[in-house]
Amino acid sequence: MGILWREITQFYCFQGFQTFATNGFEEDEMKSIFKKYIENGQAFEIIDGDNIAIAEEFLKTALPVRDTKIYVISILGPQSSGKSTLLNYLFGCQFATSSGRCTKGIYGTLFDLKVGDFDSVLILDTEGLCSSENQNPEYDKKIVLFCMAVSHLVLINVKGEITRNMPEVMGVCLTVLNQLRLNKVPSPSIFFILNQNSDPNVSSHLTAFHKILESFSIDEVSLEELVRVCL
């Protein structure tokens, strides 16, 4: 279904709805179908991971979010760390999950849910960072930058031992956080999730976090300004 909607949005962006109109489809009808699809809690593509593209015009006109304040929650983490499964469990999303399947790009699920001053909640599921198939640091930075810039809350999901994948993921996140600081963009709240970690000792995890932070250096700013690790 996701591939079908990608094709439809690409048609809209590059050719308008003339192609559909010649086959009996009207623009308003297609947008209405998409709105119902979103309102039913289905996941929709925000960033095409194959082409690094956003169907901006289609999403602006078709999403049922006009004149609403949206609270954005996103998740980041290594490939195959269980990000989609975790979001489905925590928020009741319907992101596709199966053995060997990995998210490409960024997908979203929109909930009509009142949270404080916000009218809706948008959950973002992202492609895994530092993957063996896509060894492109710049691509990872774009994914992280998008999430950090638009989100109010970012979950960083780490599977297994902290020392295994955390240094690479932390390096990308720290670089992006510093870019946001330099450009005076508000930083989101960040929570680390230790997924499938058998050690219940919180203090040992904090020690491991601090050791990783000490291995990085960013010019003209202390890491304490960017990240606070606390109980």
Coordinates of N, CA and C in Angstrom, one line a residue:
M1 N 0.8 -1.2 0.0 CA 0.0 0.0 0.0 C 0.9 1.3 0.0
G2 N 2.0 1.2 0.7 CA 2.9 2.3 0.8 C 3.4 2.7 -0.6
I3 N 3.8 1.7 -1.4 CA 4.3 1.9 -2.7 C 3.3 2.5 -3.6
L4 N 2.0 2.1 -3.5 CA 0.9 2.6 -4.3 C 0.8 4.1 -4.0
W5 N 0.7 4.5 -2.7 CA 0.6 5.9 -2.4 C 1.8 6.8 -2.8
R6 N 3.0 6.1 -2.8 CA 4.2 6.8 -3.3 C 4.0 7.2 -4.8
E7 N 3.5 6.2 -5.6 CA 3.3 6.5 -7.0 C 2.2 7.6 -7.2
I8 N 1.2 7.5 -6.4 CA 0.1 8.5 -6.6 C 0.7 9.9 -6.2
T9 N 1.4 10.0 -5.1 CA 1.9 11.4 -4.8 C 2.9 11.9 -5.8
Q10 N 3.7 11.0 -6.4 CA 4.7 11.4 -7.4 C 3.9 11.9 -8.7
F11 N 2.8 11.3 -9.0 CA 2.0 11.7 -10.1 C 1.5 13.1 -9.9
Y12 N 1.1 13.3 -8.6 CA 0.5 14.6 -8.3 C 1.6 15.7 -8.3
C13 N 2.8 15.4 -7.8 CA 3.8 16.4 -7.8 C 4.3 16.8 -9.1
F14 N 4.4 15.8 -10.0 CA 5.0 16.1 -11.3 C 4.1 16.3 -12.5
Q15 N 2.8 15.7 -12.4 CA 1.9 15.8 -13.5 C 0.5 16.4 -13.1
G16 N 0.3 16.6 -11.8 CA -1.0 17.0 -11.3 C -1.9 15.8 -11.4
F17 N -3.2 16.1 -11.3 CA -4.2 15.0 -11.3 C -4.8 14.8 -12.7
Q18 N -4.2 15.4 -13.7 CA -4.8 15.2 -15.1 C -4.7 13.7 -15.5
T19 N -3.7 13.0 -15.1 CA -3.5 11.6 -15.5 C -4.7 10.8 -14.9
F20 N -5.0 11.1 -13.6 CA -6.1 10.3 -12.9 C -7.4 10.7 -13.5
A21 N -7.6 12.1 -13.8 CA -8.9 12.5 -14.3 C -9.3 11.9 -15.6
T22 N -8.3 11.5 -16.4 CA -8.6 10.9 -17.7 C -9.1 9.5 -17.5
N23 N -8.9 8.9 -16.3 CA -9.3 7.5 -16.0 C -10.5 7.5 -15.0
G24 N -11.1 8.7 -14.8 CA -12.3 8.7 -14.0 C -12.1 9.1 -12.6
F25 N -10.9 9.4 -12.2 CA -10.6 9.8 -10.8 C -10.5 11.4 -10.7
E26 N -11.2 11.9 -9.7 CA -11.1 13.3 -9.4 C -10.1 13.6 -8.3
E27 N -9.6 14.8 -8.4 CA -8.6 15.2 -7.4 C -9.1 15.2 -6.0
D28 N -10.3 15.7 -5.8 CA -10.9 15.8 -4.4 C -11.2 14.3 -3.9
E29 N -11.6 13.5 -4.8 CA -11.9 12.1 -4.5 C -10.6 11.4 -4.0
M30 N -9.5 11.6 -4.7 CA -8.3 11.0 -4.3 C -7.8 11.5 -3.0
K31 N -7.9 12.8 -2.8 CA -7.5 13.3 -1.5 C -8.4 12.9 -0.3
S32 N -9.6 12.7 -0.6 CA -10.6 12.2 0.4 C -10.2 10.8 0.8
I33 N -9.8 10.0 -0.2 CA -9.4 8.6 0.1 C -8.2 8.6 1.0
F34 N -7.2 9.4 0.7 CA -6.0 9.5 1.4 C -6.2 10.0 2.9
K35 N -7.1 11.0 3.0 CA -7.5 11.4 4.4 C -8.1 10.3 5.2
K36 N -9.0 9.6 4.6 CA -9.6 8.4 5.4 C -8.5 7.4 5.7
Y37 N -7.6 7.2 4.8 CA -6.5 6.2 5.0 C -5.7 6.7 6.3
I38 N -5.4 8.0 6.4 CA -4.6 8.5 7.5 C -5.4 8.5 8.8
E39 N -6.7 8.9 8.7 CA -7.5 9.0 9.9 C -7.8 7.6 10.5
N40 N -7.6 6.5 9.7 CA -7.8 5.2 10.1 C -6.5 4.6 10.8
G41 N -5.5 5.5 11.0 CA -4.3 5.2 11.7 C -3.3 4.4 10.9
Q42 N -3.4 4.5 9.5 CA -2.4 3.8 8.7 C -1.2 4.7 8.5
A43 N 0.0 4.0 8.4 CA 1.3 4.7 8.2 C 1.4 5.2 6.8
F44 N 1.9 6.4 6.6 CA 2.1 7.0 5.3 C 3.5 7.5 5.2
E45 N 4.0 7.5 4.0 CA 5.4 7.9 3.7 C 5.6 9.4 3.7
I46 N 6.6 9.9 4.5 CA 6.9 11.3 4.5 C 8.1 11.6 3.7
I47 N 9.2 10.8 3.9 CA 10.4 10.9 3.1 C 10.6 9.6 2.4
D48 N 10.7 9.7 1.0 CA 11.0 8.5 0.2 C 12.5 8.2 0.4
G49 N 12.8 7.1 1.0 CA 14.1 6.7 1.4 C 15.0 6.3 0.2
D50 N 14.3 5.9 -1.0 CA 15.1 5.6 -2.2 C 15.5 6.8 -2.9
N51 N 14.8 7.9 -2.9 CA 15.1 9.1 -3.7 C 15.3 10.3 -2.8
I52 N 15.3 10.2 -1.5 CA 15.4 11.3 -0.6 C 14.5 12.5 -1.0
A53 N 13.2 12.2 -1.1 CA 12.3 13.2 -1.6 C 11.1 13.2 -0.7
I54 N 10.4 14.4 -0.6 CA 9.2 14.6 0.1 C 8.1 15.1 -0.9
A55 N 7.0 14.4 -0.9 CA 5.9 14.8 -1.8 C 5.2 16.0 -1.1
E56 N 5.9 17.1 -1.0 CA 5.4 18.2 -0.2 C 4.1 18.8 -0.6
E57 N 3.9 19.0 -1.9 CA 2.6 19.6 -2.4 C 1.4 18.7 -2.1
F58 N 1.6 17.4 -2.3 CA 0.5 16.5 -2.0 C 0.2 16.4 -0.5
L59 N 1.2 16.3 0.3 CA 1.0 16.2 1.7 C 0.4 17.4 2.3
K60 N 0.8 18.6 1.8 CA 0.2 19.9 2.3 C -1.3 20.0 2.0
T61 N -1.7 19.5 0.9 CA -3.1 19.6 0.5 C -4.0 18.5 1.0
A62 N -3.4 17.3 1.2 CA -4.2 16.1 1.5 C -4.3 15.7 3.0
L63 N -3.2 16.1 3.7 CA -3.2 15.7 5.2 C -4.3 16.5 5.9
P64 N -5.0 15.9 6.8 CA -6.1 16.6 7.6 C -5.5 17.3 8.8
V65 N -4.6 18.3 8.6 CA -3.9 18.9 9.7 C -3.9 20.4 9.6
R66 N -4.7 21.0 8.7 CA -4.7 22.4 8.5 C -5.2 23.1 9.8
D67 N -4.5 24.2 10.2 CA -4.9 25.0 11.3 C -4.9 24.1 12.6
T68 N -4.0 23.2 12.7 CA -3.9 22.4 14.0 C -2.5 22.4 14.5
K69 N -2.3 22.3 15.8 CA -1.0 22.2 16.4 C -0.7 20.7 16.6
I70 N 0.5 20.3 16.1 CA 0.9 18.9 16.1 C 2.1 18.6 17.0
Y71 N 1.9 17.7 17.9 CA 3.1 17.3 18.8 C 3.7 16.1 18.1
V72 N 5.0 16.2 17.8 CA 5.8 15.3 17.0 C 6.7 14.4 17.8
I73 N 6.6 13.1 17.7 CA 7.4 12.2 18.4 C 8.1 11.3 17.3
S74 N 9.4 11.2 17.4 CA 10.2 10.4 16.4 C 11.1 9.4 17.1
I75 N 11.5 8.4 16.4 CA 12.4 7.4 16.9 C 13.6 7.3 16.0
L76 N 14.8 7.2 16.6 CA 16.0 7.0 15.9 C 16.8 5.8 16.5
G77 N 17.6 5.2 15.7 CA 18.4 4.0 16.2 C 19.0 3.2 15.1
P78 N 19.9 2.3 15.5 CA 20.5 1.4 14.5 C 19.5 0.6 13.7
Q79 N 19.9 0.0 12.6 CA 19.1 -0.8 11.8 C 18.7 -2.1 12.6
S80 N 17.5 -2.6 12.4 CA 17.0 -3.8 13.0 C 17.1 -3.8 14.6
S81 N 16.9 -2.6 15.2 CA 16.9 -2.5 16.6 C 15.5 -2.6 17.2
G82 N 14.5 -2.8 16.3 CA 13.1 -2.9 16.8 C 12.4 -1.6 17.0
K83 N 12.7 -0.6 16.2 CA 12.1 0.7 16.3 C 10.6 0.7 16.0
S84 N 10.2 0.1 14.8 CA 8.8 0.0 14.4 C 8.0 -0.8 15.4
T85 N 8.5 -1.9 15.9 CA 7.8 -2.8 16.8 C 7.6 -2.0 18.1
L86 N 8.6 -1.2 18.6 CA 8.4 -0.5 19.8 C 7.3 0.6 19.7
L87 N 7.3 1.3 18.6 CA 6.3 2.3 18.3 C 4.9 1.7 18.3
N88 N 4.8 0.6 17.6 CA 3.5 -0.1 17.6 C 3.0 -0.5 19.0
Y89 N 3.9 -0.9 19.8 CA 3.6 -1.3 21.2 C 3.3 -0.1 22.1
L90 N 4.1 1.0 22.0 CA 3.9 2.1 22.8 C 2.7 3.0 22.5
F91 N 2.4 3.1 21.2 CA 1.4 4.1 20.7 C 0.3 3.5 19.9
G92 N 0.3 2.2 19.7 CA -0.7 1.6 18.9 C -0.7 1.9 17.4
C93 N 0.5 2.1 16.9 CA 0.7 2.4 15.5 C 0.6 1.1 14.7
Q94 N 0.6 1.3 13.4 CA 0.5 0.1 12.5 C 1.6 0.1 11.5
F95 N 2.8 0.4 12.0 CA 4.0 0.3 11.1 C 4.3 -1.1 10.7
A96 N 4.6 -1.4 9.5 CA 4.9 -2.7 9.0 C 6.1 -3.3 9.7
T97 N 6.0 -4.5 10.2 CA 7.1 -5.2 10.9 C 7.1 -6.7 10.4
S98 N 8.2 -7.2 10.1 CA 8.4 -8.6 9.8 C 9.9 -9.0 9.9
S99 N 10.2 -10.2 9.9 CA 11.6 -10.7 10.0 C 12.3 -10.2 8.7
G100 N 13.4 -9.5 8.9 CA 14.2 -9.1 7.8 C 13.8 -7.8 7.1
R101 N 12.6 -7.3 7.5 CA 12.1 -6.1 6.9 C 12.6 -4.8 7.6
C102 N 13.1 -3.8 6.9 CA 13.6 -2.6 7.5 C 12.9 -1.4 6.8
T103 N 12.6 -0.4 7.7 CA 12.0 0.8 7.2 C 12.9 1.6 6.3
K104 N 12.4 2.1 5.2 CA 13.2 3.0 4.3 C 12.6 4.4 4.4
G105 N 13.5 5.4 4.6 CA 13.1 6.7 4.7 C 12.4 7.0 6.0
I106 N 11.3 7.8 6.0 CA 10.6 8.1 7.2 C 9.1 8.0 6.9
Y107 N 8.4 7.3 7.8 CA 7.0 7.1 7.8 C 6.3 7.7 9.0
G108 N 5.1 8.1 8.8 CA 4.4 8.7 9.9 C 3.0 8.1 10.2
T109 N 2.5 8.2 11.4 CA 1.2 7.9 11.8 C 0.6 9.1 12.6
L110 N -0.6 9.5 12.2 CA -1.2 10.7 12.8 C -2.4 10.3 13.6
F111 N -2.4 10.8 14.9 CA -3.5 10.5 15.8 C -4.2 11.8 16.1
D112 N -5.5 11.8 16.1 CA -6.3 12.9 16.5 C -6.5 12.9 18.0
L113 N -5.4 13.4 18.7 CA -5.4 13.2 20.2 C -4.9 14.5 20.8
K114 N -5.7 15.0 21.7 CA -5.4 16.2 22.4 C -4.3 16.0 23.5
V115 N -3.2 16.7 23.4 CA -2.1 16.6 24.3 C -1.7 18.0 24.7
G116 N -2.1 18.5 25.9 CA -1.8 19.9 26.3 C -2.5 20.8 25.3
D117 N -1.6 21.7 24.8 CA -2.1 22.7 23.8 C -2.1 22.2 22.4
F118 N -1.8 20.9 22.2 CA -1.7 20.4 20.9 C -2.9 19.6 20.5
D119 N -3.3 19.7 19.2 CA -4.5 19.0 18.7 C -4.3 17.6 18.2
S120 N -3.1 17.3 17.8 CA -2.8 16.0 17.2 C -1.4 15.5 17.6
V121 N -1.2 14.2 17.4 CA 0.1 13.7 17.7 C 0.6 13.0 16.4
L122 N 1.8 13.3 16.0 CA 2.4 12.6 14.8 C 3.6 11.8 15.2
I123 N 3.5 10.5 14.9 CA 4.6 9.6 15.3 C 5.4 9.3 14.0
L124 N 6.8 9.5 14.1 CA 7.7 9.3 13.0 C 8.5 8.0 13.2
D125 N 8.5 7.1 12.2 CA 9.3 5.9 12.2 C 10.4 6.1 11.2
T126 N 11.6 5.8 11.5 CA 12.7 6.2 10.6 C 13.6 5.0 10.2
E127 N 14.3 5.2 9.1 CA 15.2 4.2 8.6 C 16.4 4.0 9.6
G128 N 16.9 2.8 9.8 CA 18.0 2.6 10.7 C 19.3 3.3 10.3
L129 N 20.0 3.8 11.4 CA 21.2 4.5 11.2 C 22.4 3.5 11.1
C130 N 23.4 4.0 10.4 CA 24.7 3.2 10.4 C 24.5 1.8 9.9
S131 N 23.6 1.6 8.9 CA 23.3 0.3 8.4 C 24.5 -0.2 7.5
S132 N 24.6 -1.5 7.4 CA 25.7 -2.1 6.5 C 25.4 -1.9 5.1
E133 N 24.1 -1.9 4.7 CA 23.7 -1.7 3.3 C 23.9 -0.3 2.8
N134 N 23.6 0.7 3.7 CA 23.7 2.1 3.3 C 24.7 2.8 4.1
Q135 N 26.0 2.6 3.8 CA 27.1 3.2 4.5 C 27.4 4.6 4.0
N136 N 26.4 5.5 4.4 CA 26.5 6.9 3.9 C 26.2 7.8 5.1
P137 N 27.3 8.3 5.7 CA 27.1 9.2 6.9 C 26.2 10.4 6.6
E138 N 26.3 11.0 5.4 CA 25.6 12.2 5.1 C 24.1 11.8 5.1
Y139 N 23.7 10.7 4.6 CA 22.3 10.3 4.6 C 21.8 10.1 6.0
D140 N 22.6 9.5 6.9 CA 22.2 9.4 8.3 C 22.0 10.7 8.9
K141 N 22.8 11.7 8.6 CA 22.7 13.0 9.2 C 21.4 13.7 8.7
K142 N 21.0 13.5 7.5 CA 19.8 14.1 7.0 C 18.6 13.5 7.7
I143 N 18.6 12.2 7.9 CA 17.5 11.6 8.6 C 17.4 12.2 10.1
V144 N 18.5 12.2 10.7 CA 18.6 12.7 12.1 C 18.2 14.2 12.2
L145 N 18.8 15.0 11.3 CA 18.5 16.4 11.2 C 17.0 16.7 11.1
F146 N 16.4 16.0 10.2 CA 14.9 16.2 9.9 C 14.2 15.9 11.2
C147 N 14.5 14.8 11.8 CA 13.7 14.4 13.1 C 14.0 15.3 14.2
M148 N 15.2 15.7 14.4 CA 15.6 16.6 15.5 C 14.9 18.0 15.3
A149 N 14.8 18.4 14.0 CA 14.3 19.8 13.7 C 12.8 19.9 13.9
V150 N 12.1 18.8 13.6 CA 10.6 18.9 13.6 C 10.0 18.3 14.8
S151 N 10.8 17.5 15.6 CA 10.2 16.8 16.7 C 10.2 17.6 18.1
H152 N 9.2 17.3 18.9 CA 9.3 17.8 20.3 C 9.9 16.7 21.2
L153 N 9.8 15.5 20.8 CA 10.4 14.4 21.6 C 11.0 13.4 20.7
V154 N 12.3 13.0 20.9 CA 13.0 12.0 20.1 C 13.4 10.8 21.0
L155 N 13.0 9.6 20.6 CA 13.4 8.4 21.2 C 14.6 7.8 20.5
I156 N 15.6 7.5 21.2 CA 16.8 6.8 20.6 C 16.8 5.4 21.1
N157 N 16.5 4.5 20.2 CA 16.4 3.1 20.6 C 17.7 2.3 20.3
V158 N 18.2 1.7 21.4 CA 19.5 1.0 21.3 C 19.2 -0.5 21.7
K159 N 19.6 -1.4 20.8 CA 19.3 -2.8 21.1 C 20.6 -3.5 21.6
G160 N 20.5 -4.2 22.8 CA 21.6 -4.9 23.3 C 22.5 -4.0 24.1
E161 N 23.8 -4.3 24.1 CA 24.8 -3.6 24.9 C 25.0 -2.2 24.3
I162 N 25.2 -1.3 25.3 CA 25.4 0.1 24.9 C 26.6 0.3 24.0
T163 N 27.7 -0.3 24.3 CA 28.9 -0.1 23.6 C 28.9 -0.6 22.2
R164 N 27.9 -1.4 21.8 CA 28.0 -2.0 20.5 C 27.6 -1.0 19.4
N165 N 26.5 -0.3 19.4 CA 26.1 0.6 18.3 C 26.0 2.0 18.8
M166 N 26.1 2.3 20.1 CA 25.8 3.6 20.6 C 26.9 4.6 20.1
P167 N 28.2 4.4 20.1 CA 29.1 5.4 19.6 C 28.8 6.0 18.3
E168 N 28.5 5.2 17.3 CA 28.1 5.7 16.0 C 26.9 6.5 16.0
V169 N 25.8 6.0 16.6 CA 24.6 6.7 16.7 C 24.7 8.0 17.4
M170 N 25.4 8.0 18.6 CA 25.6 9.1 19.4 C 26.4 10.2 18.6
G171 N 27.4 9.8 17.8 CA 28.2 10.7 17.0 C 27.3 11.5 16.1
V172 N 26.4 10.8 15.4 CA 25.5 11.5 14.4 C 24.6 12.5 15.1
C173 N 24.0 12.0 16.3 CA 23.1 12.8 17.0 C 23.7 14.1 17.6
L174 N 25.0 13.9 18.1 CA 25.7 15.1 18.7 C 26.0 16.1 17.6
T175 N 26.4 15.7 16.5 CA 26.7 16.6 15.4 C 25.5 17.4 15.0
V176 N 24.3 16.7 14.9 CA 23.1 17.4 14.5 C 22.6 18.3 15.6
L177 N 22.7 17.9 16.8 CA 22.3 18.8 18.0 C 23.1 20.1 18.0
N178 N 24.4 19.9 17.6 CA 25.3 21.1 17.6 C 24.9 22.0 16.4
Q179 N 24.5 21.5 15.3 CA 24.0 22.3 14.2 C 22.8 23.0 14.5
L180 N 21.8 22.4 15.2 CA 20.6 23.0 15.7 C 20.9 24.2 16.6
R181 N 21.9 23.9 17.5 CA 22.3 25.0 18.5 C 22.9 26.2 17.8
L182 N 23.7 26.0 16.8 CA 24.4 27.1 16.1 C 23.4 27.9 15.3
N183 N 22.3 27.2 14.8 CA 21.3 27.9 14.0 C 20.1 28.3 14.8
K184 N 20.2 28.2 16.2 CA 19.2 28.7 17.1 C 17.9 28.0 16.9
V185 N 17.9 26.7 16.5 CA 16.7 25.9 16.4 C 16.5 25.2 17.7
P186 N 15.3 25.3 18.3 CA 15.0 24.6 19.6 C 15.3 23.1 19.5
S187 N 16.0 22.5 20.4 CA 16.3 21.1 20.5 C 15.2 20.3 21.1
P188 N 14.9 19.1 20.7 CA 13.8 18.3 21.3 C 14.3 17.7 22.6
S189 N 13.3 17.2 23.3 CA 13.7 16.3 24.5 C 14.1 15.0 23.9
I190 N 15.1 14.4 24.5 CA 15.6 13.1 24.0 C 15.6 12.1 25.1
F191 N 15.1 10.9 24.8 CA 15.1 9.8 25.7 C 15.8 8.6 25.0
F192 N 16.7 8.0 25.8 CA 17.4 6.8 25.3 C 16.6 5.5 25.8
I193 N 16.4 4.6 24.9 CA 15.7 3.4 25.3 C 16.6 2.2 25.1
L194 N 16.9 1.5 26.2 CA 17.8 0.3 26.1 C 16.9 -0.9 25.9
N195 N 16.8 -1.3 24.7 CA 16.0 -2.4 24.2 C 16.7 -3.7 24.3
Q196 N 16.1 -4.7 24.9 CA 16.6 -6.0 25.0 C 18.0 -6.0 25.7
N197 N 18.1 -5.3 26.8 CA 19.3 -5.2 27.5 C 19.0 -5.9 28.9
S198 N 19.8 -6.9 29.2 CA 19.6 -7.8 30.3 C 20.1 -7.2 31.7
D199 N 20.9 -6.1 31.6 CA 21.5 -5.6 32.8 C 20.6 -4.6 33.5
P200 N 20.1 -4.8 34.7 CA 19.1 -3.9 35.3 C 19.8 -2.8 36.1
N201 N 21.1 -2.8 36.1 CA 21.9 -1.8 36.9 C 22.0 -0.5 36.1
V202 N 21.2 0.5 36.6 CA 21.1 1.8 35.9 C 22.4 2.6 36.0
S203 N 23.1 2.5 37.1 CA 24.4 3.2 37.3 C 25.4 2.8 36.3
S204 N 25.4 1.5 36.0 CA 26.4 1.0 35.0 C 26.1 1.6 33.6
H205 N 24.8 1.7 33.3 CA 24.5 2.3 32.0 C 24.9 3.8 31.9
L206 N 24.7 4.5 33.0 CA 25.1 5.9 33.1 C 26.6 6.0 32.9
T207 N 27.3 5.2 33.5 CA 28.8 5.2 33.3 C 29.2 5.0 31.9
A208 N 28.5 4.0 31.2 CA 28.8 3.7 29.8 C 28.5 4.9 29.0
F209 N 27.4 5.6 29.2 CA 27.0 6.8 28.5 C 28.0 7.9 28.6
H210 N 28.5 8.1 29.8 CA 29.5 9.2 30.0 C 30.8 8.8 29.4
K211 N 31.2 7.6 29.3 CA 32.4 7.2 28.7 C 32.3 7.5 27.2
I212 N 31.2 7.2 26.6 CA 31.0 7.5 25.2 C 31.0 8.9 24.9
L213 N 30.4 9.7 25.8 CA 30.4 11.2 25.6 C 31.8 11.8 25.7
E214 N 32.6 11.2 26.5 CA 34.0 11.7 26.7 C 34.8 11.4 25.5
S215 N 34.4 10.5 24.6 CA 35.2 10.2 23.4 C 35.0 11.1 22.3
F216 N 34.0 12.0 22.4 CA 33.7 13.0 21.4 C 34.1 14.4 21.8
S217 N 34.4 15.2 20.8 CA 34.7 16.6 21.1 C 34.1 17.5 20.0
I218 N 33.4 18.5 20.4 CA 32.8 19.4 19.5 C 33.3 20.8 19.8
D219 N 33.8 21.5 18.7 CA 34.4 22.8 18.9 C 33.5 23.8 19.6
E220 N 34.0 24.6 20.4 CA 33.4 25.8 21.0 C 32.1 25.5 21.8
V221 N 31.9 24.3 22.2 CA 30.8 23.9 23.1 C 31.1 22.7 23.9
S222 N 30.7 22.7 25.1 CA 30.9 21.5 26.0 C 29.7 20.6 25.7
L223 N 30.0 19.3 25.8 CA 29.0 18.3 25.6 C 27.9 18.4 26.6
E224 N 28.2 18.9 27.8 CA 27.1 19.1 28.8 C 26.0 20.0 28.3
E225 N 26.4 21.0 27.4 CA 25.4 21.9 26.9 C 24.4 21.2 25.9
L226 N 24.9 20.1 25.3 CA 24.1 19.4 24.3 C 23.3 18.2 24.9
V227 N 24.0 17.5 25.8 CA 23.4 16.3 26.4 C 23.5 16.2 27.9
R228 N 22.4 15.9 28.5 CA 22.5 15.6 30.0 C 22.0 14.2 30.2
V229 N 22.9 13.4 30.8 CA 22.5 12.0 31.1 C 22.2 12.0 32.6
C230 N 21.0 11.6 33.0 CA 20.7 11.6 34.4 C 19.7 10.5 34.7
L231 N 19.5 10.3 35.9 CA 18.5 9.3 36.3 C 17.1 9.8 36.2

